[in-house]
mmCIF file of C-alpha atoms in Angstrom:
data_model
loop_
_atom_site.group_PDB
_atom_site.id
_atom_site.type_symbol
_atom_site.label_atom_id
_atom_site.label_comp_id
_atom_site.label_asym_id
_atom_site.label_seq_id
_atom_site.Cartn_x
_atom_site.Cartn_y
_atom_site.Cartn_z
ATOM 1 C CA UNK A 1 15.198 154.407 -27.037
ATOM 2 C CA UNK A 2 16.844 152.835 -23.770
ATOM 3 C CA UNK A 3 19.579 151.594 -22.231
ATOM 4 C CA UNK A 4 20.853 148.267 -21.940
ATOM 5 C CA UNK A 5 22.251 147.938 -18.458
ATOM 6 C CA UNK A 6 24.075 145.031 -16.800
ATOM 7 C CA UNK A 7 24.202 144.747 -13.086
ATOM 8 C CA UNK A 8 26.605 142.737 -10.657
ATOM 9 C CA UNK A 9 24.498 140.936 -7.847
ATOM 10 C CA UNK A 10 27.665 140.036 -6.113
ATOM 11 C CA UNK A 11 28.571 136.251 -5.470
ATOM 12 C CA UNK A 12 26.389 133.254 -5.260
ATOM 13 C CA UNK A 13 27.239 131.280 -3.074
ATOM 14 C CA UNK A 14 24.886 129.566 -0.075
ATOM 15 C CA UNK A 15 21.685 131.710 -1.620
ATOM 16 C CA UNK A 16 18.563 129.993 -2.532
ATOM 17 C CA UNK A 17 17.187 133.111 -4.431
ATOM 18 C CA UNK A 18 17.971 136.969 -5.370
ATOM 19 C CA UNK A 19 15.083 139.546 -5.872
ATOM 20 C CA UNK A 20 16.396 142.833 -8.071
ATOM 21 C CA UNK A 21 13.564 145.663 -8.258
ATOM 22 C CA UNK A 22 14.193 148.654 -10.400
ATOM 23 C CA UNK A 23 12.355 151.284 -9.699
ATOM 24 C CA UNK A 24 12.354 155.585 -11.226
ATOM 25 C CA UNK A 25 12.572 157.774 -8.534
ATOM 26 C CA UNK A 26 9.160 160.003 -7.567
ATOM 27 C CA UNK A 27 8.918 163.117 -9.481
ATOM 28 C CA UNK A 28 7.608 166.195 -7.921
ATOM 29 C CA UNK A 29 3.766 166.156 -6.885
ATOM 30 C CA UNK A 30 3.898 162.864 -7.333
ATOM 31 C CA UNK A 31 2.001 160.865 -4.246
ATOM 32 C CA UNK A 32 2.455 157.129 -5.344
ATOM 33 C CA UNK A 33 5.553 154.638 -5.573
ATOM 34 C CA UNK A 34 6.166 154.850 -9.739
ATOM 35 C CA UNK A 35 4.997 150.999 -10.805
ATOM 36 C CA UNK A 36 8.288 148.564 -11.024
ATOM 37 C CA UNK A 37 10.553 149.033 -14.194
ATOM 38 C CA UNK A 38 11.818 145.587 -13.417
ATOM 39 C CA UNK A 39 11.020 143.270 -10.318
ATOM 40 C CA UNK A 40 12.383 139.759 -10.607
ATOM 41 C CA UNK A 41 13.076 137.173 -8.481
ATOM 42 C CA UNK A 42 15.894 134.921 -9.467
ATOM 43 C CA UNK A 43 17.836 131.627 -8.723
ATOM 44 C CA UNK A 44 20.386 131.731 -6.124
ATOM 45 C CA UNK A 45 23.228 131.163 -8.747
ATOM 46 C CA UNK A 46 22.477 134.084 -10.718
ATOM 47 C CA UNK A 47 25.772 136.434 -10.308
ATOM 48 C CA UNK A 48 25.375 139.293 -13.634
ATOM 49 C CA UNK A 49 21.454 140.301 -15.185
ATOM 50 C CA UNK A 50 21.139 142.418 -18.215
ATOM 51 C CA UNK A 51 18.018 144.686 -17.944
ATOM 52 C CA UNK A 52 16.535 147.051 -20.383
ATOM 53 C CA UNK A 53 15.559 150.430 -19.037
ATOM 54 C CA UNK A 54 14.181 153.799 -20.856
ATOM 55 C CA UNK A 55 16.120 156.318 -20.839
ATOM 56 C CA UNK A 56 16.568 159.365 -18.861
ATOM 57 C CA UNK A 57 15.329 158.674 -16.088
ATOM 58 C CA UNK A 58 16.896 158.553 -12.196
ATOM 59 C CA UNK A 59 16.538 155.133 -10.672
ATOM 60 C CA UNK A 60 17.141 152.800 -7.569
ATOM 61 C CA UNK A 61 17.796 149.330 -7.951
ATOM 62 C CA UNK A 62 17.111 147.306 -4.681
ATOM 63 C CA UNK A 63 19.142 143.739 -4.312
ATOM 64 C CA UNK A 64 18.103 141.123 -1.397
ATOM 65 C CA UNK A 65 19.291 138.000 -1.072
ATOM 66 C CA UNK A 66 17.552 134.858 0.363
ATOM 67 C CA UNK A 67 19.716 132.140 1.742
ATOM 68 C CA UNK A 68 19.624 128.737 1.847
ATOM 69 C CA UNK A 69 19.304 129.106 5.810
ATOM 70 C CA UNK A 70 16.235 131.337 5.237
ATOM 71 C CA UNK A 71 17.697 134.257 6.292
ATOM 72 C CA UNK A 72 17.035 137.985 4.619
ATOM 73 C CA UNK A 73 19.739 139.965 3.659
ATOM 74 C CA UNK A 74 19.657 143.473 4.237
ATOM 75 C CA UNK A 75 18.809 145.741 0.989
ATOM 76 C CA UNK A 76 21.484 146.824 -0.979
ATOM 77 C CA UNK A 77 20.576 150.199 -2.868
ATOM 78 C CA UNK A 78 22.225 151.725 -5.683
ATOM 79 C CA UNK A 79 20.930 154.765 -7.321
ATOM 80 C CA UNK A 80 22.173 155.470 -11.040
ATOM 81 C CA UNK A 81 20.594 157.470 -14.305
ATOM 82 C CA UNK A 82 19.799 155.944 -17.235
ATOM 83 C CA UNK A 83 20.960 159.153 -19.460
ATOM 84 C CA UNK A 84 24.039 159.281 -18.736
ATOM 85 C CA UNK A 85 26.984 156.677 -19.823
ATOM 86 C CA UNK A 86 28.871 157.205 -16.359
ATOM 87 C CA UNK A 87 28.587 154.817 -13.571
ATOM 88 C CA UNK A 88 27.917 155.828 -9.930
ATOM 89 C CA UNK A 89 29.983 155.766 -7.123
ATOM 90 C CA UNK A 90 31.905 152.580 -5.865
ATOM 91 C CA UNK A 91 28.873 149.740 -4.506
ATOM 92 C CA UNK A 92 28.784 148.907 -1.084
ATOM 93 C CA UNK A 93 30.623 145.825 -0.891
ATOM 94 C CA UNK A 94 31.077 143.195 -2.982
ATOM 95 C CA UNK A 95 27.285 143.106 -4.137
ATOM 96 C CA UNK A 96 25.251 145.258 -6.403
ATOM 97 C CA UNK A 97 26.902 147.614 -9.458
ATOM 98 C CA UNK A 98 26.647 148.537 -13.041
ATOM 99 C CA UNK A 99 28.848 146.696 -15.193
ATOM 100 C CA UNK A 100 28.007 148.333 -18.119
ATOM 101 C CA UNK A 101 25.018 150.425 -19.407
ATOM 102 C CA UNK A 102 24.920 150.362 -23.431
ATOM 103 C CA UNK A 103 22.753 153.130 -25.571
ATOM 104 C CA UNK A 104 19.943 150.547 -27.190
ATOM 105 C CA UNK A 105 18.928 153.320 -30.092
ATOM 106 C CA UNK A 106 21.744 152.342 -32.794
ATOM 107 C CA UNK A 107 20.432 148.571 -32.594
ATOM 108 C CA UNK A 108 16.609 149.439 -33.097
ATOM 109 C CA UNK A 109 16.986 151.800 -35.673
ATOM 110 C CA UNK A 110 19.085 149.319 -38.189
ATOM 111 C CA UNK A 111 16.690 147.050 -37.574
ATOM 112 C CA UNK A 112 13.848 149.084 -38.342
ATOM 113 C CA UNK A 113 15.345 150.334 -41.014
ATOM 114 C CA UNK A 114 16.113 146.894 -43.197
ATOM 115 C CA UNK A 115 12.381 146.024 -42.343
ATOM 116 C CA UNK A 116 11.345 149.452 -44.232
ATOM 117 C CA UNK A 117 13.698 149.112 -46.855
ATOM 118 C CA UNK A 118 12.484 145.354 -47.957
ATOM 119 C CA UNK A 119 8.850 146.625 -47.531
ATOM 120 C CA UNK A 120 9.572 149.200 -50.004
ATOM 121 C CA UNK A 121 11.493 146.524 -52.342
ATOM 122 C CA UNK A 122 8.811 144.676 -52.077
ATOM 123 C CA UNK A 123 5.886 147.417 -52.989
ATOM 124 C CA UNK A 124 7.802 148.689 -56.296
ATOM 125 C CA UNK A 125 8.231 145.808 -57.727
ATOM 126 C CA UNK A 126 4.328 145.354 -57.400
ATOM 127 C CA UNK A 127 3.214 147.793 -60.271
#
């Protein structure tokens, strides 16, 4: 099970490449950063990404832009949770936000299921 969630990376223009890391947040007792549930770096023209993301958990996705001047923009953060179908508060600016975030469960189990059922098509018709 997951969640299918889009993200905004704001507009395009005058960037030579975007970098969008995904992170879950630390849980308690925890000493090291949790490994990278998505870390990509992208073209400059890429405006919306569609990420897949298990679900229930509390992350921070981190935006920076690269521009064609080779300056860094600063990080934009925007913490969300992956559990719930509600969207955080407004994004800071015109870059980074949730679009949408879609439950991925009813997809993979009707696909699982017509591969079962043909498999057991398939076996009775055997003997």
């Amino acid at each position: 099970m997951g969640k299918a969630v889009t993200f905004y990376l704001g507009p395009a223009s005058g960037l030579t490449s975007r970098k969008l890391t995904i992170r879950r947040f630390r849980r308690a007792g925890e000493e090291t950063e949790p490994a990278a549930l998505y870390d990509q770096t992208m073209s400059g023209s890429t405006e919306v990404v569609e990420v897949s993301l298990p679900d229930n958990l509390m992350c921070q996705a981190i935006l920076v832009d690269t521009r064609t001047s080779g300056e860094v923009s600063r990080s934009d953060v925007l913490n969300f949770h992956t559990g719930e179908l509600q969207f955080p508060g407004p994004a800071s600016g015109d870059r980074l936000r949730i679009l949408s975030m879609e439950d991925l469960s009813s997809s993979s189990s009707s696909s699982s299921s017509s591969s079962s059922s043909s498999n057991s098509s398939s076996s009775s018709s055997s003997p």
